[in-house]
């Protein structure tokens, strides 16, 4: 499942691998993924002949600049992938769209599902998308002091895990990094956000930065049945660093107490140390 570190890894790879390429062909295999456009043909027409520029991130959306001022926006949804392939490589069944380049090679979008999508956005629409995300903390973009972070926490009544995974509060933190951040800050998942002491807010603030930055450095995590893969089809390398996520029954790396898995009110499982997280 792509969370912030995985999307940032893709952004970086896109800059290296597809920037400067010109679109020669567009094949949309699942009409649903271009639902913002009138039809597949209109989407293809907006892309054909355009040269791709740098990629930027708006939360967990990717926006690849196009010459002439628009951008190709990619929303991966909960399980989507982007893949750079040779044009001759067989097209997987899960492929939703293929963008091919004049110098060879394809950019393919796979497993976008019901929620994921691709669309060409004009500048005004991009500004709007950025504006919608302005309220959420982006741990990679915002140099937020812990005092400012504290001010945002104070008014919140929900548990910490629910807050961390709320996209309107912080961008791109899902179940994996939420559990890691909470383990790193020695806080329980169900502590009320507004109940933290100053010292605890500092620890949480630091853990968000540390976990996300380290995960980006190691190119993300590939966990679960349909693991996330990067643009080249490789797994991320953060998994061995996971201290909590899916480590139920294994000893805590701080205090050796076996970790527990517990159902949250949303029916997800959260993993934590019952001794040193409080
Ligand atoms: Zn522990």
PDB file of C-alpha atoms and ligand atoms in Angstrom:
ATOM      1  CA  UNK A   1       0.000   0.000   0.000  1.00  0.00           C
ATOM      2  CA  UNK A   2       1.662   3.249  -1.046  1.00  0.00           C
ATOM      3  CA  UNK A   3       2.065   5.696   1.831  1.00  0.00           C
ATOM      4  CA  UNK A   4       4.063   8.922   1.806  1.00  0.00           C
ATOM      5  CA  UNK A   5       7.572   7.350   1.614  1.00  0.00           C
ATOM      6  CA  UNK A   6       6.570   5.096  -1.287  1.00  0.00           C
ATOM      7  CA  UNK A   7       4.995   7.963  -3.240  1.00  0.00           C
ATOM      8  CA  UNK A   8       8.071  10.109  -2.612  1.00  0.00           C
ATOM      9  CA  UNK A   9      10.264   7.245  -3.887  1.00  0.00           C
ATOM     10  CA  UNK A  10       8.174   7.121  -7.063  1.00  0.00           C
ATOM     11  CA  UNK A  11       8.394  10.883  -7.481  1.00  0.00           C
ATOM     12  CA  UNK A  12      12.158  10.691  -7.344  1.00  0.00           C
ATOM     13  CA  UNK A  13      12.273   7.760  -9.796  1.00  0.00           C
ATOM     14  CA  UNK A  14       9.917   9.499 -12.241  1.00  0.00           C
ATOM     15  CA  UNK A  15      12.246  12.507 -12.329  1.00  0.00           C
ATOM     16  CA  UNK A  16      15.133  10.229 -13.202  1.00  0.00           C
ATOM     17  CA  UNK A  17      13.400   7.818 -15.560  1.00  0.00           C
ATOM     18  CA  UNK A  18      10.693   9.626 -17.518  1.00  0.00           C
ATOM     19  CA  UNK A  19      11.532  13.312 -17.340  1.00  0.00           C
ATOM     20  CA  UNK A  20      12.269  14.660 -20.819  1.00  0.00           C
ATOM     21  CA  UNK A  21      10.419  11.876 -22.645  1.00  0.00           C
ATOM     22  CA  UNK A  22       7.778  12.616 -25.246  1.00  0.00           C
ATOM     23  CA  UNK A  23       4.471  10.744 -25.369  1.00  0.00           C
ATOM     24  CA  UNK A  24       3.986   8.679 -28.505  1.00  0.00           C
ATOM     25  CA  UNK A  25       1.005   6.552 -27.553  1.00  0.00           C
ATOM     26  CA  UNK A  26      -1.643   6.238 -24.858  1.00  0.00           C
ATOM     27  CA  UNK A  27      -3.624   3.088 -24.235  1.00  0.00           C
ATOM     28  CA  UNK A  28      -6.294   3.150 -21.543  1.00  0.00           C
ATOM     29  CA  UNK A  29      -7.388  -0.388 -20.727  1.00  0.00           C
ATOM     30  CA  UNK A  30      -9.761   0.482 -17.871  1.00  0.00           C
ATOM     31  CA  UNK A  31     -12.064   3.370 -18.782  1.00  0.00           C
ATOM     32  CA  UNK A  32     -12.877   4.017 -15.109  1.00  0.00           C
ATOM     33  CA  UNK A  33      -9.359   5.307 -14.341  1.00  0.00           C
ATOM     34  CA  UNK A  34      -9.797   8.320 -16.640  1.00  0.00           C
ATOM     35  CA  UNK A  35     -13.301   9.131 -15.368  1.00  0.00           C
ATOM     36  CA  UNK A  36     -12.612  12.867 -15.071  1.00  0.00           C
ATOM     37  CA  UNK A  37     -12.297  12.993 -18.848  1.00  0.00           C
ATOM     38  CA  UNK A  38     -15.133  12.753 -21.346  1.00  0.00           C
ATOM     39  CA  UNK A  39     -13.737   9.443 -22.593  1.00  0.00           C
ATOM     40  CA  UNK A  40     -10.469   7.575 -23.139  1.00  0.00           C
ATOM     41  CA  UNK A  41      -9.874   9.302 -26.443  1.00  0.00           C
ATOM     42  CA  UNK A  42     -10.052  12.762 -24.950  1.00  0.00           C
ATOM     43  CA  UNK A  43      -7.572  11.776 -22.206  1.00  0.00           C
ATOM     44  CA  UNK A  44      -5.176  10.340 -24.811  1.00  0.00           C
ATOM     45  CA  UNK A  45      -5.469  13.459 -26.948  1.00  0.00           C
ATOM     46  CA  UNK A  46      -4.442  15.688 -24.038  1.00  0.00           C
ATOM     47  CA  UNK A  47      -1.239  13.625 -23.614  1.00  0.00           C
ATOM     48  CA  UNK A  48      -0.145  12.734 -27.139  1.00  0.00           C
ATOM     49  CA  UNK A  49       2.957  14.563 -28.321  1.00  0.00           C
ATOM     50  CA  UNK A  50       3.533  16.183 -24.913  1.00  0.00           C
ATOM     51  CA  UNK A  51       6.927  16.128 -23.233  1.00  0.00           C
ATOM     52  CA  UNK A  52       7.053  15.094 -19.571  1.00  0.00           C
ATOM     53  CA  UNK A  53       8.769  17.379 -17.092  1.00  0.00           C
ATOM     54  CA  UNK A  54       9.531  17.018 -13.380  1.00  0.00           C
ATOM     55  CA  UNK A  55       7.222  15.279 -10.947  1.00  0.00           C
ATOM     56  CA  UNK A  56       5.929  16.868  -7.778  1.00  0.00           C
ATOM     57  CA  UNK A  57       3.907  15.545  -4.911  1.00  0.00           C
ATOM     58  CA  UNK A  58       0.651  17.006  -3.615  1.00  0.00           C
ATOM     59  CA  UNK A  59       0.216  14.898  -0.497  1.00  0.00           C
ATOM     60  CA  UNK A  60       0.086  11.405  -1.994  1.00  0.00           C
ATOM     61  CA  UNK A  61      -0.913  12.605  -5.472  1.00  0.00           C
ATOM     62  CA  UNK A  62       1.809  12.752  -8.104  1.00  0.00           C
ATOM     63  CA  UNK A  63       1.736  15.532 -10.690  1.00  0.00           C
ATOM     64  CA  UNK A  64       4.049  15.097 -13.672  1.00  0.00           C
ATOM     65  CA  UNK A  65       4.526  18.405 -15.496  1.00  0.00           C
ATOM     66  CA  UNK A  66       3.706  18.561 -19.214  1.00  0.00           C
ATOM     67  CA  UNK A  67       5.230  21.034 -21.639  1.00  0.00           C
ATOM     68  CA  UNK A  68       2.697  23.784 -22.205  1.00  0.00           C
ATOM     69  CA  UNK A  69       1.709  24.111 -18.560  1.00  0.00           C
ATOM     70  CA  UNK A  70      -0.563  21.262 -17.550  1.00  0.00           C
ATOM     71  CA  UNK A  71       0.278  18.110 -15.585  1.00  0.00           C
ATOM     72  CA  UNK A  72      -0.523  14.422 -15.636  1.00  0.00           C
ATOM     73  CA  UNK A  73      -1.900  13.649 -12.186  1.00  0.00           C
ATOM     74  CA  UNK A  74      -1.638  10.137 -10.756  1.00  0.00           C
ATOM     75  CA  UNK A  75      -3.728   9.035  -7.776  1.00  0.00           C
ATOM     76  CA  UNK A  76      -2.562   5.515  -6.917  1.00  0.00           C
ATOM     77  CA  UNK A  77      -5.498   4.755  -4.632  1.00  0.00           C
ATOM     78  CA  UNK A  78      -4.880   2.112  -1.965  1.00  0.00           C
ATOM     79  CA  UNK A  79      -2.893  -0.372  -4.066  1.00  0.00           C
ATOM     80  CA  UNK A  80      -1.832   1.269  -7.337  1.00  0.00           C
ATOM     81  CA  UNK A  81       1.608   1.002  -8.890  1.00  0.00           C
ATOM     82  CA  UNK A  82       3.570   2.749 -11.620  1.00  0.00           C
ATOM     83  CA  UNK A  83       6.044   0.774 -13.643  1.00  0.00           C
ATOM     84  CA  UNK A  84       8.637   1.720 -16.232  1.00  0.00           C
ATOM     85  CA  UNK A  85       8.957  -1.073 -18.787  1.00  0.00           C
ATOM     86  CA  UNK A  86      10.494  -1.826 -22.127  1.00  0.00           C
ATOM     87  CA  UNK A  87       7.803  -1.460 -24.798  1.00  0.00           C
ATOM     88  CA  UNK A  88       8.260  -5.125 -25.715  1.00  0.00           C
ATOM     89  CA  UNK A  89       7.577  -6.381 -22.162  1.00  0.00           C
ATOM     90  CA  UNK A  90       4.285  -8.306 -21.865  1.00  0.00           C
ATOM     91  CA  UNK A  91       1.425  -6.230 -20.471  1.00  0.00           C
ATOM     92  CA  UNK A  92       0.147  -7.582 -17.130  1.00  0.00           C
ATOM     93  CA  UNK A  93      -3.542  -8.251 -16.695  1.00  0.00           C
ATOM     94  CA  UNK A  94      -3.739  -5.655 -13.893  1.00  0.00           C
ATOM     95  CA  UNK A  95      -2.532  -2.875 -16.199  1.00  0.00           C
ATOM     96  CA  UNK A  96      -4.980   0.033 -16.376  1.00  0.00           C
ATOM     97  CA  UNK A  97      -3.083   2.337 -18.729  1.00  0.00           C
ATOM     98  CA  UNK A  98       0.095   2.439 -20.811  1.00  0.00           C
ATOM     99  CA  UNK A  99       1.851   5.649 -21.864  1.00  0.00           C
ATOM    100  CA  UNK A 100       4.575   4.948 -24.420  1.00  0.00           C
ATOM    101  CA  UNK A 101       7.455   7.243 -25.340  1.00  0.00           C
ATOM    102  CA  UNK A 102       9.077   8.190 -28.643  1.00  0.00           C
ATOM    103  CA  UNK A 103      12.525   7.007 -27.541  1.00  0.00           C
ATOM    104  CA  UNK A 104      11.142   3.676 -26.381  1.00  0.00           C
ATOM    105  CA  UNK A 105       9.874   2.427 -23.059  1.00  0.00           C
ATOM    106  CA  UNK A 106       6.476   2.699 -21.412  1.00  0.00           C
ATOM    107  CA  UNK A 107       5.121   4.128 -18.214  1.00  0.00           C
ATOM    108  CA  UNK A 108       2.407   1.772 -16.991  1.00  0.00           C
ATOM    109  CA  UNK A 109      -0.213   2.235 -14.290  1.00  0.00           C
ATOM    110  CA  UNK A 110      -1.430  -0.929 -12.580  1.00  0.00           C
ATOM    111  CA  UNK A 111      -3.969  -1.871  -9.908  1.00  0.00           C
ATOM    112  CA  UNK A 112      -5.485   1.609  -9.614  1.00  0.00           C
ATOM    113  CA  UNK A 113      -8.736   0.007  -8.449  1.00  0.00           C
ATOM    114  CA  UNK A 114     -11.933   1.934  -7.816  1.00  0.00           C
ATOM    115  CA  UNK A 115     -10.268   4.860  -6.084  1.00  0.00           C
ATOM    116  CA  UNK A 116      -7.146   5.422  -8.175  1.00  0.00           C
ATOM    117  CA  UNK A 117      -7.149   7.575 -11.303  1.00  0.00           C
ATOM    118  CA  UNK A 118      -5.177   9.417 -13.961  1.00  0.00           C
ATOM    119  CA  UNK A 119      -6.039  12.821 -15.347  1.00  0.00           C
ATOM    120  CA  UNK A 120      -4.561  15.786 -17.120  1.00  0.00           C
ATOM    121  CA  UNK A 121      -5.025  18.896 -15.013  1.00  0.00           C
ATOM    122  CA  UNK A 122      -4.694  22.539 -16.012  1.00  0.00           C
ATOM    123  CA  UNK A 123      -2.771  24.981 -13.780  1.00  0.00           C
ATOM    124  CA  UNK A 124      -5.915  26.228 -12.040  1.00  0.00           C
ATOM    125  CA  UNK A 125      -6.981  22.692 -11.205  1.00  0.00           C
ATOM    126  CA  UNK A 126      -3.492  21.919  -9.859  1.00  0.00           C
ATOM    127  CA  UNK A 127      -3.647  24.986  -7.635  1.00  0.00           C
ATOM    128  CA  UNK A 128      -7.007  23.782  -6.366  1.00  0.00           C
ATOM    129  CA  UNK A 129      -5.629  20.294  -5.607  1.00  0.00           C
ATOM    130  CA  UNK A 130      -2.683  21.857  -3.765  1.00  0.00           C
ATOM    131  CA  UNK A 131      -5.035  24.136  -1.842  1.00  0.00           C
ATOM    132  CA  UNK A 132      -7.193  21.206  -0.714  1.00  0.00           C
ATOM    133  CA  UNK A 133      -4.093  19.626   0.796  1.00  0.00           C
ATOM    134  CA  UNK A 134      -2.691  22.751   2.375  1.00  0.00           C
ATOM    135  CA  UNK A 135      -4.288  22.057   5.759  1.00  0.00           C
ATOM    136  CA  UNK A 136      -2.558  18.698   6.187  1.00  0.00           C
ATOM    137  CA  UNK A 137       0.988  18.393   7.523  1.00  0.00           C
ATOM    138  CA  UNK A 138       3.441  17.068   4.931  1.00  0.00           C
ATOM    139  CA  UNK A 139       6.370  15.699   6.970  1.00  0.00           C
ATOM    140  CA  UNK A 140       8.686  15.933   3.964  1.00  0.00           C
ATOM    141  CA  UNK A 141       7.755  19.445   2.927  1.00  0.00           C
ATOM    142  CA  UNK A 142       6.818  21.375   6.063  1.00  0.00           C
ATOM    143  CA  UNK A 143       9.355  22.531   8.591  1.00  0.00           C
ATOM    144  CA  UNK A 144       6.763  22.536  11.372  1.00  0.00           C
ATOM    145  CA  UNK A 145       8.094  23.325  14.852  1.00  0.00           C
ATOM    146  CA  UNK A 146       6.923  21.106  17.684  1.00  0.00           C
ATOM    147  CA  UNK A 147       5.114  24.080  19.214  1.00  0.00           C
ATOM    148  CA  UNK A 148       3.114  24.590  16.013  1.00  0.00           C
ATOM    149  CA  UNK A 149       2.489  20.858  15.890  1.00  0.00           C
ATOM    150  CA  UNK A 150       1.292  21.010  19.490  1.00  0.00           C
ATOM    151  CA  UNK A 151      -1.187  23.760  18.637  1.00  0.00           C
ATOM    152  CA  UNK A 152      -2.721  21.510  15.979  1.00  0.00           C
ATOM    153  CA  UNK A 153      -2.945  18.563  18.365  1.00  0.00           C
ATOM    154  CA  UNK A 154      -4.538  20.395  21.258  1.00  0.00           C
ATOM    155  CA  UNK A 155      -7.973  20.709  19.716  1.00  0.00           C
ATOM    156  CA  UNK A 156      -8.162  17.067  18.644  1.00  0.00           C
ATOM    157  CA  UNK A 157     -10.092  14.506  20.635  1.00  0.00           C
ATOM    158  CA  UNK A 158      -9.500  11.337  18.620  1.00  0.00           C
ATOM    159  CA  UNK A 159      -6.966   8.629  19.409  1.00  0.00           C
ATOM    160  CA  UNK A 160      -3.435   9.115  18.071  1.00  0.00           C
ATOM    161  CA  UNK A 161      -3.563   6.377  15.456  1.00  0.00           C
ATOM    162  CA  UNK A 162      -6.848   7.644  14.027  1.00  0.00           C
ATOM    163  CA  UNK A 163      -5.371  11.145  13.912  1.00  0.00           C
ATOM    164  CA  UNK A 164      -2.093  10.100  12.243  1.00  0.00           C
ATOM    165  CA  UNK A 165      -3.966   8.207   9.521  1.00  0.00           C
ATOM    166  CA  UNK A 166      -6.385  11.102   8.917  1.00  0.00           C
ATOM    167  CA  UNK A 167      -5.342  12.607   5.599  1.00  0.00           C
ATOM    168  CA  UNK A 168      -6.688  16.005   6.531  1.00  0.00           C
ATOM    169  CA  UNK A 169      -4.264  16.099   9.502  1.00  0.00           C
ATOM    170  CA  UNK A 170      -1.091  14.616   8.016  1.00  0.00           C
ATOM    171  CA  UNK A 171      -0.433  13.492   4.441  1.00  0.00           C
ATOM    172  CA  UNK A 172       0.171   9.895   3.508  1.00  0.00           C
ATOM    173  CA  UNK A 173       0.481   8.073   6.819  1.00  0.00           C
ATOM    174  CA  UNK A 174      -1.271   4.696   6.707  1.00  0.00           C
ATOM    175  CA  UNK A 175      -1.258   1.661   9.013  1.00  0.00           C
ATOM    176  CA  UNK A 176       2.432   0.796   8.541  1.00  0.00           C
ATOM    177  CA  UNK A 177       4.010   4.141   9.381  1.00  0.00           C
ATOM    178  CA  UNK A 178       1.367   5.050  11.983  1.00  0.00           C
ATOM    179  CA  UNK A 179       2.356   1.998  14.053  1.00  0.00           C
ATOM    180  CA  UNK A 180       6.064   2.767  13.542  1.00  0.00           C
ATOM    181  CA  UNK A 181       5.667   6.410  14.554  1.00  0.00           C
ATOM    182  CA  UNK A 182       3.739   5.442  17.698  1.00  0.00           C
ATOM    183  CA  UNK A 183       6.338   2.827  18.652  1.00  0.00           C
ATOM    184  CA  UNK A 184       9.087   5.407  18.036  1.00  0.00           C
ATOM    185  CA  UNK A 185       7.363   7.947  20.247  1.00  0.00           C
ATOM    186  CA  UNK A 186       6.509   5.373  22.985  1.00  0.00           C
ATOM    187  CA  UNK A 187       2.833   6.294  22.817  1.00  0.00           C
ATOM    188  CA  UNK A 188      -0.218   4.043  22.705  1.00  0.00           C
ATOM    189  CA  UNK A 189      -2.439   4.125  19.634  1.00  0.00           C
ATOM    190  CA  UNK A 190      -5.561   5.015  21.630  1.00  0.00           C
ATOM    191  CA  UNK A 191      -4.161   7.945  23.635  1.00  0.00           C
ATOM    192  CA  UNK A 192      -6.310  11.040  23.070  1.00  0.00           C
ATOM    193  CA  UNK A 193      -4.390  13.492  20.941  1.00  0.00           C
ATOM    194  CA  UNK A 194      -5.273  16.454  23.137  1.00  0.00           C
ATOM    195  CA  UNK A 195      -4.073  14.698  26.316  1.00  0.00           C
ATOM    196  CA  UNK A 196      -0.331  14.628  25.580  1.00  0.00           C
ATOM    197  CA  UNK A 197       2.223  16.310  27.831  1.00  0.00           C
ATOM    198  CA  UNK A 198       4.772  18.623  26.175  1.00  0.00           C
ATOM    199  CA  UNK A 199       7.445  15.946  26.343  1.00  0.00           C
ATOM    200  CA  UNK A 200       5.167  13.468  24.583  1.00  0.00           C
ATOM    201  CA  UNK A 201       4.268  15.937  21.839  1.00  0.00           C
ATOM    202  CA  UNK A 202       8.001  16.460  21.237  1.00  0.00           C
ATOM    203  CA  UNK A 203       8.561  12.710  20.960  1.00  0.00           C
ATOM    204  CA  UNK A 204       5.657  12.291  18.532  1.00  0.00           C
ATOM    205  CA  UNK A 205       6.790  15.244  16.430  1.00  0.00           C
ATOM    206  CA  UNK A 206      10.323  13.856  16.219  1.00  0.00           C
ATOM    207  CA  UNK A 207       9.167  10.300  15.433  1.00  0.00           C
ATOM    208  CA  UNK A 208       7.023  11.471  12.484  1.00  0.00           C
ATOM    209  CA  UNK A 209      10.062  13.163  10.918  1.00  0.00           C
ATOM    210  CA  UNK A 210      12.478  10.350  11.688  1.00  0.00           C
ATOM    211  CA  UNK A 211      10.299   7.467  10.510  1.00  0.00           C
ATOM    212  CA  UNK A 212       9.205   9.136   7.281  1.00  0.00           C
ATOM    213  CA  UNK A 213      12.700  10.353   6.383  1.00  0.00           C
ATOM    214  CA  UNK A 214      14.322   7.001   7.091  1.00  0.00           C
ATOM    215  CA  UNK A 215      11.645   5.208   5.059  1.00  0.00           C
ATOM    216  CA  UNK A 216      12.278   7.538   2.111  1.00  0.00           C
ATOM    217  CA  UNK A 217      16.024   6.920   2.418  1.00  0.00           C
ATOM    218  CA  UNK A 218      15.381   3.166   2.226  1.00  0.00           C
ATOM    219  CA  UNK A 219      12.883   3.546  -0.642  1.00  0.00           C
ATOM    220  CA  UNK A 220       9.766   2.529   1.267  1.00  0.00           C
ATOM    221  CA  UNK A 221       8.284  -0.714   2.583  1.00  0.00           C
ATOM    222  CA  UNK A 222       6.903  -3.653   0.641  1.00  0.00           C
ATOM    223  CA  UNK A 223       4.703  -5.566   3.044  1.00  0.00           C
ATOM    224  CA  UNK A 224       1.556  -7.659   2.755  1.00  0.00           C
ATOM    225  CA  UNK A 225       0.077  -9.848   0.043  1.00  0.00           C
ATOM    226  CA  UNK A 226       0.336  -7.278  -2.716  1.00  0.00           C
ATOM    227  CA  UNK A 227       3.541  -5.499  -1.752  1.00  0.00           C
ATOM    228  CA  UNK A 228       4.354  -2.074  -3.092  1.00  0.00           C
ATOM    229  CA  UNK A 229       7.056  -2.055  -5.805  1.00  0.00           C
ATOM    230  CA  UNK A 230       9.025   0.862  -7.191  1.00  0.00           C
ATOM    231  CA  UNK A 231       9.168   2.094 -10.803  1.00  0.00           C
ATOM    232  CA  UNK A 232      11.627  -0.671 -11.700  1.00  0.00           C
ATOM    233  CA  UNK A 233       9.623  -3.381  -9.923  1.00  0.00           C
ATOM    234  CA  UNK A 234      11.943  -3.595  -6.908  1.00  0.00           C
ATOM    235  CA  UNK A 235      10.848  -3.837  -3.285  1.00  0.00           C
ATOM    236  CA  UNK A 236      11.558  -1.100  -0.749  1.00  0.00           C
ATOM    237  CA  UNK A 237      14.205  -1.789   1.876  1.00  0.00           C
ATOM    238  CA  UNK A 238      12.560  -0.389   4.991  1.00  0.00           C
ATOM    239  CA  UNK A 239      10.881  -3.626   6.054  1.00  0.00           C
ATOM    240  CA  UNK A 240      13.767  -4.936   8.249  1.00  0.00           C
ATOM    241  CA  UNK A 241      13.561  -1.613  10.149  1.00  0.00           C
ATOM    242  CA  UNK A 242       9.930  -2.122  11.113  1.00  0.00           C
ATOM    243  CA  UNK A 243       9.757  -2.167  14.905  1.00  0.00           C
ATOM    244  CA  UNK A 244       6.027  -2.706  15.363  1.00  0.00           C
ATOM    245  CA  UNK A 245       4.000  -3.301  12.220  1.00  0.00           C
ATOM    246  CA  UNK A 246       2.971  -6.969  11.918  1.00  0.00           C
ATOM    247  CA  UNK A 247       5.390  -8.001  14.696  1.00  0.00           C
ATOM    248  CA  UNK A 248       2.705  -9.443  16.983  1.00  0.00           C
ATOM    249  CA  UNK A 249       4.222 -11.891  19.505  1.00  0.00           C
ATOM    250  CA  UNK A 250       7.781 -10.850  18.710  1.00  0.00           C
ATOM    251  CA  UNK A 251       9.911  -9.167  21.393  1.00  0.00           C
ATOM    252  CA  UNK A 252       9.910  -5.374  21.539  1.00  0.00           C
ATOM    253  CA  UNK A 253      13.305  -4.085  20.385  1.00  0.00           C
ATOM    254  CA  UNK A 254      13.402  -1.694  23.354  1.00  0.00           C
ATOM    255  CA  UNK A 255      12.181  -3.788  26.298  1.00  0.00           C
ATOM    256  CA  UNK A 256      11.805  -7.395  25.039  1.00  0.00           C
ATOM    257  CA  UNK A 257       8.083  -7.569  25.954  1.00  0.00           C
ATOM    258  CA  UNK A 258       6.124  -9.458  23.260  1.00  0.00           C
ATOM    259  CA  UNK A 259       4.252  -7.009  21.022  1.00  0.00           C
ATOM    260  CA  UNK A 260       0.482  -7.244  20.737  1.00  0.00           C
ATOM    261  CA  UNK A 261      -1.945  -6.766  17.877  1.00  0.00           C
ATOM    262  CA  UNK A 262      -5.248  -5.108  18.720  1.00  0.00           C
ATOM    263  CA  UNK A 263      -8.351  -4.279  16.688  1.00  0.00           C
ATOM    264  CA  UNK A 264      -9.038  -0.587  16.384  1.00  0.00           C
ATOM    265  CA  UNK A 265     -12.539   0.899  16.283  1.00  0.00           C
ATOM    266  CA  UNK A 266     -12.182   0.934  12.488  1.00  0.00           C
ATOM    267  CA  UNK A 267     -11.548  -2.812  12.368  1.00  0.00           C
ATOM    268  CA  UNK A 268      -7.853  -2.513  11.488  1.00  0.00           C
ATOM    269  CA  UNK A 269      -5.122  -4.212  13.506  1.00  0.00           C
ATOM    270  CA  UNK A 270      -2.586  -2.021  15.245  1.00  0.00           C
ATOM    271  CA  UNK A 271       0.688  -3.386  16.648  1.00  0.00           C
ATOM    272  CA  UNK A 272       2.344  -1.991  19.736  1.00  0.00           C
ATOM    273  CA  UNK A 273       4.339  -2.732  22.868  1.00  0.00           C
ATOM    274  CA  UNK A 274       2.035  -2.998  25.891  1.00  0.00           C
ATOM    275  CA  UNK A 275       4.890  -2.109  28.233  1.00  0.00           C
ATOM    276  CA  UNK A 276       6.859   0.804  26.849  1.00  0.00           C
ATOM    277  CA  UNK A 277       4.109   2.513  24.846  1.00  0.00           C
ATOM    278  CA  UNK A 278       1.757   4.351  27.182  1.00  0.00           C
TER     279      UNK A 278
HETATM  280 ZN1  LIG B   1       8.662  -2.280  24.646  1.00  0.00          ZN
END
